[in-house]
mmCIF file of N, CA and C in Angstrom:
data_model
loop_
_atom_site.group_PDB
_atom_site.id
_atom_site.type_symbol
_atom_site.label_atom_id
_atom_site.label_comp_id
_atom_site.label_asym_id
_atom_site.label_seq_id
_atom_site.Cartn_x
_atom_site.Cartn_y
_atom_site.Cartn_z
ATOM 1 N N UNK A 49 -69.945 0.560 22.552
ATOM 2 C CA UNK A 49 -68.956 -0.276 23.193
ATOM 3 C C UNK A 49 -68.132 -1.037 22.145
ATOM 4 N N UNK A 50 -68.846 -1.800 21.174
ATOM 5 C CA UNK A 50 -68.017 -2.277 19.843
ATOM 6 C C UNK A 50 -66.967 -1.460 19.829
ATOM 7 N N UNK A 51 -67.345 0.319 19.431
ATOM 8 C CA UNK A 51 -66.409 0.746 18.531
ATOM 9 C C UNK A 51 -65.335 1.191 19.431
ATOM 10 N N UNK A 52 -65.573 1.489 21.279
ATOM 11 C CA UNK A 52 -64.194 1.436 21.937
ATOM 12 C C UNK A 52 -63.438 0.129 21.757
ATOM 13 N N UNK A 53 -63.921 -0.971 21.797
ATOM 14 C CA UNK A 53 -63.296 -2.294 21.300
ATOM 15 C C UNK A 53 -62.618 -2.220 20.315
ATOM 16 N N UNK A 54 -63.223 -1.511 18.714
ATOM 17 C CA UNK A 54 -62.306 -1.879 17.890
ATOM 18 C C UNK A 54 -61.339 -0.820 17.803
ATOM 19 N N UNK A 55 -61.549 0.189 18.334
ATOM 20 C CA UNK A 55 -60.754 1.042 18.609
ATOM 21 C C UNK A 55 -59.055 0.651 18.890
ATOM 22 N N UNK A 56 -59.591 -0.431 20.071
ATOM 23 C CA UNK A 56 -58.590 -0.760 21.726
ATOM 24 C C UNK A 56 -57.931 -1.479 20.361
ATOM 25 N N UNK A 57 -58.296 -2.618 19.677
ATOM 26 C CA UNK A 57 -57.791 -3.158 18.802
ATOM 27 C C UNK A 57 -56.891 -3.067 18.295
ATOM 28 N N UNK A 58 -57.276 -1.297 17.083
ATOM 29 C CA UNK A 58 -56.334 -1.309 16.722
ATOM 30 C C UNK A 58 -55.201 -0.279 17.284
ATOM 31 N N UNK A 59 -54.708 0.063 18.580
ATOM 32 C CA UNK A 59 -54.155 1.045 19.280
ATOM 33 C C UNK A 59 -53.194 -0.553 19.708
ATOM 34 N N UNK A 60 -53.616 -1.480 19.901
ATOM 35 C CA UNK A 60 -52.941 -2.803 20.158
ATOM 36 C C UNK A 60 -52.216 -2.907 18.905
ATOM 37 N N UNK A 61 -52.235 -3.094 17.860
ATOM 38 C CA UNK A 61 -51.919 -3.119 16.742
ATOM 39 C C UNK A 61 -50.611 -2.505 16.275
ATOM 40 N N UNK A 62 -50.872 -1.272 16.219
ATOM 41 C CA UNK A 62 -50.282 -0.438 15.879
ATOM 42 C C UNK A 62 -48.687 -0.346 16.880
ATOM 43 N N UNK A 63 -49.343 -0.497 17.803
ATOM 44 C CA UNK A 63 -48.499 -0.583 19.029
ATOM 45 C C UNK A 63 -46.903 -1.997 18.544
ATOM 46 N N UNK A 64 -47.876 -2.795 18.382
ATOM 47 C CA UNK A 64 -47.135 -4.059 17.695
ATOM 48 C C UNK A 64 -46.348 -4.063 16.491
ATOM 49 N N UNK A 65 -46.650 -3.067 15.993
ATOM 50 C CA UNK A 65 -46.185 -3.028 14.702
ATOM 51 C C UNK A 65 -44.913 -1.850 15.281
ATOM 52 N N UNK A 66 -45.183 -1.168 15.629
ATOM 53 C CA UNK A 66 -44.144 0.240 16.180
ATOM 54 C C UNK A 66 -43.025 -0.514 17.000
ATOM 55 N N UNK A 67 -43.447 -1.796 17.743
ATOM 56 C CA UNK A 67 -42.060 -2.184 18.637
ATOM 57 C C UNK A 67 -41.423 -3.469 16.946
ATOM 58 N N UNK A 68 -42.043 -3.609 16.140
ATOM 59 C CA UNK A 68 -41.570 -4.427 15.006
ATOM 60 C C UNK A 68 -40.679 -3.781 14.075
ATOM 61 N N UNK A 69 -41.403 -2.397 14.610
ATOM 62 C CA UNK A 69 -40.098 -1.280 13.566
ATOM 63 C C UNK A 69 -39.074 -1.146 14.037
ATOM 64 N N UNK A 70 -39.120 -1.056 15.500
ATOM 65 C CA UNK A 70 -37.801 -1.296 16.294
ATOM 66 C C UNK A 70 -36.665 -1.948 16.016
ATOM 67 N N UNK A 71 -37.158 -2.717 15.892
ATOM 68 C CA UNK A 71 -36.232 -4.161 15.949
ATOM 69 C C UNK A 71 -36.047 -4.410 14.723
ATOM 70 N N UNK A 72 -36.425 -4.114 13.955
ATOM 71 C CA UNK A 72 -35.933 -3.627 12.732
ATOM 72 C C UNK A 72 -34.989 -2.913 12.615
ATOM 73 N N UNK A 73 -35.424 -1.534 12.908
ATOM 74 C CA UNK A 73 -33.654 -0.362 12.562
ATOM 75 C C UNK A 73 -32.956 -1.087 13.524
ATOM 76 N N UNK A 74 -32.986 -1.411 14.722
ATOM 77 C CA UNK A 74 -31.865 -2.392 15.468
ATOM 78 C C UNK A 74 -31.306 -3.126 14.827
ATOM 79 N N UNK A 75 -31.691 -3.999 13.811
ATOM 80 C CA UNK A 75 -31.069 -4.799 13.454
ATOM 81 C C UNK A 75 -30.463 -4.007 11.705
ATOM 82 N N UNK A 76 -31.224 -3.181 11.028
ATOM 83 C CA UNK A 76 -30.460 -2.389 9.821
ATOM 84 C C UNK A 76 -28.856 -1.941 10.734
ATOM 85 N N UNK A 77 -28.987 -1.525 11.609
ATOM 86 C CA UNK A 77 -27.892 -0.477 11.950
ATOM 87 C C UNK A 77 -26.653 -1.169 12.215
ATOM 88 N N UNK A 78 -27.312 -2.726 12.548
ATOM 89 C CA UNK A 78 -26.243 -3.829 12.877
ATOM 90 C C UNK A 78 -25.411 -4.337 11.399
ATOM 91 N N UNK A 79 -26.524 -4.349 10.793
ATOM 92 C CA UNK A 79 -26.066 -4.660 9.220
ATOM 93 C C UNK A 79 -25.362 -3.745 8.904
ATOM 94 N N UNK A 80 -25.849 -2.186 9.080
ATOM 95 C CA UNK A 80 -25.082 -1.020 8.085
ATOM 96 C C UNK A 80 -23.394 -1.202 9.009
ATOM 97 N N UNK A 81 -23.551 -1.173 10.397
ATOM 98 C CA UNK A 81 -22.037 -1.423 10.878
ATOM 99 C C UNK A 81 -20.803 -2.358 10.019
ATOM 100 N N UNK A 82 -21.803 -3.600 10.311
ATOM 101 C CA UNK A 82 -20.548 -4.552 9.688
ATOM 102 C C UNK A 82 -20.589 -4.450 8.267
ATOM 103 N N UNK A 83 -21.510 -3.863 7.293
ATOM 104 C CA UNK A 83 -20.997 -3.448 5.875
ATOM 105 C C UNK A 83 -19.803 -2.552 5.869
ATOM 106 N N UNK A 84 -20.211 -1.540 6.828
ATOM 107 C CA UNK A 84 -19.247 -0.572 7.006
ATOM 108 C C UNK A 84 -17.624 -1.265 7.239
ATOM 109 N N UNK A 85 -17.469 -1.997 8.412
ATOM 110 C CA UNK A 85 -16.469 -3.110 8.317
ATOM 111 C C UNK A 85 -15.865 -3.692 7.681
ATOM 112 N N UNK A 86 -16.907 -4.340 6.454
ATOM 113 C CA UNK A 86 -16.375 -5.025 5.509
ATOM 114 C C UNK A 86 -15.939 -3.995 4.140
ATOM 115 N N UNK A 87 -16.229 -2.587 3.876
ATOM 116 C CA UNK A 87 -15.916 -2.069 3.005
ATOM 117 C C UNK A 87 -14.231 -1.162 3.907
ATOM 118 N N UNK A 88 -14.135 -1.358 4.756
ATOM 119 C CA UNK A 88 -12.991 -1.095 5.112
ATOM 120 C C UNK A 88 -11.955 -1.841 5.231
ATOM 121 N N UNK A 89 -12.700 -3.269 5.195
ATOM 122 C CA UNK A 89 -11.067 -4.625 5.560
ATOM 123 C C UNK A 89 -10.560 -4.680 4.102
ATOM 124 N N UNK A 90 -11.631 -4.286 3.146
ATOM 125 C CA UNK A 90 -11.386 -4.932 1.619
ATOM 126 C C UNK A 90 -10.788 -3.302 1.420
ATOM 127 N N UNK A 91 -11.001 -2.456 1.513
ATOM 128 C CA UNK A 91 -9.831 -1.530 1.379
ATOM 129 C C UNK A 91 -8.800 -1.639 1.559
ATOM 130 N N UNK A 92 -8.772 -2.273 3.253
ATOM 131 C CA UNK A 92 -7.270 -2.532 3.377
ATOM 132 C C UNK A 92 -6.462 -3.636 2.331
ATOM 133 N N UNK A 93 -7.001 -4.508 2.355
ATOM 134 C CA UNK A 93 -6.780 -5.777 1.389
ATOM 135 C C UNK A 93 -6.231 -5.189 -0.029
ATOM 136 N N UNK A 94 -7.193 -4.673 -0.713
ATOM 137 C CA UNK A 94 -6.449 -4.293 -2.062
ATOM 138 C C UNK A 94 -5.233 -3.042 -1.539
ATOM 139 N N UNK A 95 -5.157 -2.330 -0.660
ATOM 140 C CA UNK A 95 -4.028 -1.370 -0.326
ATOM 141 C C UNK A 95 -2.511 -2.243 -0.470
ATOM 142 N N UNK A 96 -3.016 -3.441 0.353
ATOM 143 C CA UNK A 96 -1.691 -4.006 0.656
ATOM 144 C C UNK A 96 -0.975 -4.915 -0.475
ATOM 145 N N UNK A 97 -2.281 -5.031 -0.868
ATOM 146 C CA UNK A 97 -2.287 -5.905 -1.890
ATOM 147 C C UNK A 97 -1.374 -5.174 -3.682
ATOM 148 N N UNK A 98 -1.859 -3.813 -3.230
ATOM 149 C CA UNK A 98 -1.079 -2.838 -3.959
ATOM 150 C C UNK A 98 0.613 -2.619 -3.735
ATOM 151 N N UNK A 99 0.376 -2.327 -2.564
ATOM 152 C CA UNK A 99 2.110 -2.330 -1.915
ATOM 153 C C UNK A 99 2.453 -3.457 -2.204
ATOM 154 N N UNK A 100 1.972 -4.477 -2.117
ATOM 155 C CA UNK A 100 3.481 -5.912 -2.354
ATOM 156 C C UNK A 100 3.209 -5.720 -4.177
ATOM 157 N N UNK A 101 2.357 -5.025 -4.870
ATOM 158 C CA UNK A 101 2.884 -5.435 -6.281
ATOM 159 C C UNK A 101 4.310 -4.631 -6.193
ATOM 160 N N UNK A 102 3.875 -3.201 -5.581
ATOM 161 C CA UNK A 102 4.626 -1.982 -6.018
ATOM 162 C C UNK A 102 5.847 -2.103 -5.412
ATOM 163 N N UNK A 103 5.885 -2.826 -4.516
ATOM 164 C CA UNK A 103 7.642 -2.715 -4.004
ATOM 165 C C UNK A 103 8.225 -3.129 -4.712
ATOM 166 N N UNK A 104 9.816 -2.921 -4.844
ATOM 167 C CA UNK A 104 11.044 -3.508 -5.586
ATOM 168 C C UNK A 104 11.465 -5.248 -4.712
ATOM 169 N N UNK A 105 11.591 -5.618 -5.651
ATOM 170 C CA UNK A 105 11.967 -6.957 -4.777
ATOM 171 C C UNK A 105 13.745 -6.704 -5.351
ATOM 172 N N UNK A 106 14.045 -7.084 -4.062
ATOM 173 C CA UNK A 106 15.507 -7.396 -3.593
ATOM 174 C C UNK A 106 16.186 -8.418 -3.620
ATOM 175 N N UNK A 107 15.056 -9.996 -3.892
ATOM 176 C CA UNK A 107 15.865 -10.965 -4.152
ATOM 177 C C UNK A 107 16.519 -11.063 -5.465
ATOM 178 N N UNK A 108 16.068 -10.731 -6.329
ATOM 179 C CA UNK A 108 16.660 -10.097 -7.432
ATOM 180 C C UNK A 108 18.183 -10.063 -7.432
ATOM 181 N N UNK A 109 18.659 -8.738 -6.589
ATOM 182 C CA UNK A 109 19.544 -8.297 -6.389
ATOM 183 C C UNK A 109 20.909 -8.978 -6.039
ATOM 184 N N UNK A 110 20.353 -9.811 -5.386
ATOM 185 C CA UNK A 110 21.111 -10.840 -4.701
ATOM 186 C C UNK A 110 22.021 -11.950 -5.484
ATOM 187 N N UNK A 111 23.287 -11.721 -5.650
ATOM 188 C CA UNK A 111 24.103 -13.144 -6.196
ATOM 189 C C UNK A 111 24.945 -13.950 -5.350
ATOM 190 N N UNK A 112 24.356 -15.612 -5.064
ATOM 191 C CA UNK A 112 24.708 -15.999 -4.671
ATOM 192 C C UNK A 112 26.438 -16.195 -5.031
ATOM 193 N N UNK A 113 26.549 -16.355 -6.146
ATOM 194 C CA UNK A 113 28.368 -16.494 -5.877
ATOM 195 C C UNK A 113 29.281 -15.514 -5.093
ATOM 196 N N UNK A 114 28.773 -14.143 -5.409
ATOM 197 C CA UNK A 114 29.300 -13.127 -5.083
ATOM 198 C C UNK A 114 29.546 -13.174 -3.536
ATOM 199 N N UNK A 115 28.659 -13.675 -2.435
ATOM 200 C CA UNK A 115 29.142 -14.505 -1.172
ATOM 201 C C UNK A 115 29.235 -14.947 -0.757
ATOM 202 N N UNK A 116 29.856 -16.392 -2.155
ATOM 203 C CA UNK A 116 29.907 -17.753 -1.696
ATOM 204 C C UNK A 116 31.623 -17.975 -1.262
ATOM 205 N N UNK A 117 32.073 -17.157 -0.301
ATOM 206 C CA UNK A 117 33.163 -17.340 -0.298
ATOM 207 C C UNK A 117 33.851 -18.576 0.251
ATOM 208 N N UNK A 118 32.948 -19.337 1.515
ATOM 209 C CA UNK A 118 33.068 -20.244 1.999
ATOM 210 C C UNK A 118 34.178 -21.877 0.859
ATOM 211 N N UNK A 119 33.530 -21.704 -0.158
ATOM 212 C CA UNK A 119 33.967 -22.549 -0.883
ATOM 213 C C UNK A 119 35.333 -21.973 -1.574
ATOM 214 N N UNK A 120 35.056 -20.750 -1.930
ATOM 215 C CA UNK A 120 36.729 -20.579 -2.696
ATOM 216 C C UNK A 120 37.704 -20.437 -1.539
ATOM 217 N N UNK A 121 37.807 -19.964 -0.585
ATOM 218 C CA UNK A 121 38.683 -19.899 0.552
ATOM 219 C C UNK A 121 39.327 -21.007 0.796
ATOM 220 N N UNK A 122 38.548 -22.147 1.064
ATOM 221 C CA UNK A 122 38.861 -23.648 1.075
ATOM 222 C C UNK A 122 40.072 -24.056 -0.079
ATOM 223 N N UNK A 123 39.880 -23.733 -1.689
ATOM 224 C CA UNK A 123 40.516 -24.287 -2.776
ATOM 225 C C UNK A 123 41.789 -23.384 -2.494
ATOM 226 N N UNK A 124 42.336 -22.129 -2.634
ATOM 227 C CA UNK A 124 43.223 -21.278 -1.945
ATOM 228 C C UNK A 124 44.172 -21.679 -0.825
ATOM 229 N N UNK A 125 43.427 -22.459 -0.223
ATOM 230 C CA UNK A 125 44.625 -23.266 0.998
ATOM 231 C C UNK A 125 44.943 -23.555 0.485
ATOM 232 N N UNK A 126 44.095 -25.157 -0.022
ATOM 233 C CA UNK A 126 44.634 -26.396 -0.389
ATOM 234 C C UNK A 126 46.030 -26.161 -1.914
ATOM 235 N N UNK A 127 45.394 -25.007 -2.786
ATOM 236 C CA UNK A 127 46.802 -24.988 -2.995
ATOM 237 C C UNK A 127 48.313 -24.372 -2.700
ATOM 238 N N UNK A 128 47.812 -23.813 -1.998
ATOM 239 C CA UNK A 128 48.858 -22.998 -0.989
ATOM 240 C C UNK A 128 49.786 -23.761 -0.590
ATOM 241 N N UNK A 129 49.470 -25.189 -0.009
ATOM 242 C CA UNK A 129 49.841 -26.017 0.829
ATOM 243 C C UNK A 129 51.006 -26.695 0.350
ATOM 244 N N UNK A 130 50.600 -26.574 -1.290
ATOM 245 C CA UNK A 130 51.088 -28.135 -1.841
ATOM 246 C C UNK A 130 52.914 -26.884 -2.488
#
């Protein structure tokens, strides 16, 4: 009778330990997801992060006098006038 006892024991045991493994890979698979997640946002991140080095910037390009006409139009009347 002992040894069905220690038997029952460890069939209890084991049992305990098998739903502990469970919940275990349940929870690895949760981890491996959001690693997975995070090695994809930081992909994106340096991607974009690539594109704004690599574009041409256009403000550059840009001279303000060249359509500042507002102001010379004005001086052009005024001597027109006189």
């Amino acid at each position: 009778m002992d040894k069905i006892n220690e038997l029952l024991g460890q069939v209890k045991s084991l049992r305990a330990e098998l739903a502990e493994k469970k919940n275990d890979d349940k929870n690895n698979a949760v981890v491996v997801v959001f690693a997975i997640l995070g090695v994809i946002l930081v992909a994106a991140g340096v991607a974009y992060l690539i594109y704004r080095f690599m574009q041409p910037d256009y403000y550059d390009d840009y001279d303000e006098d060249e359509y500042d006409d507002d102001d010379e139009g004005d001086d052009e009347d005024d001597e027109s006038d006189e």
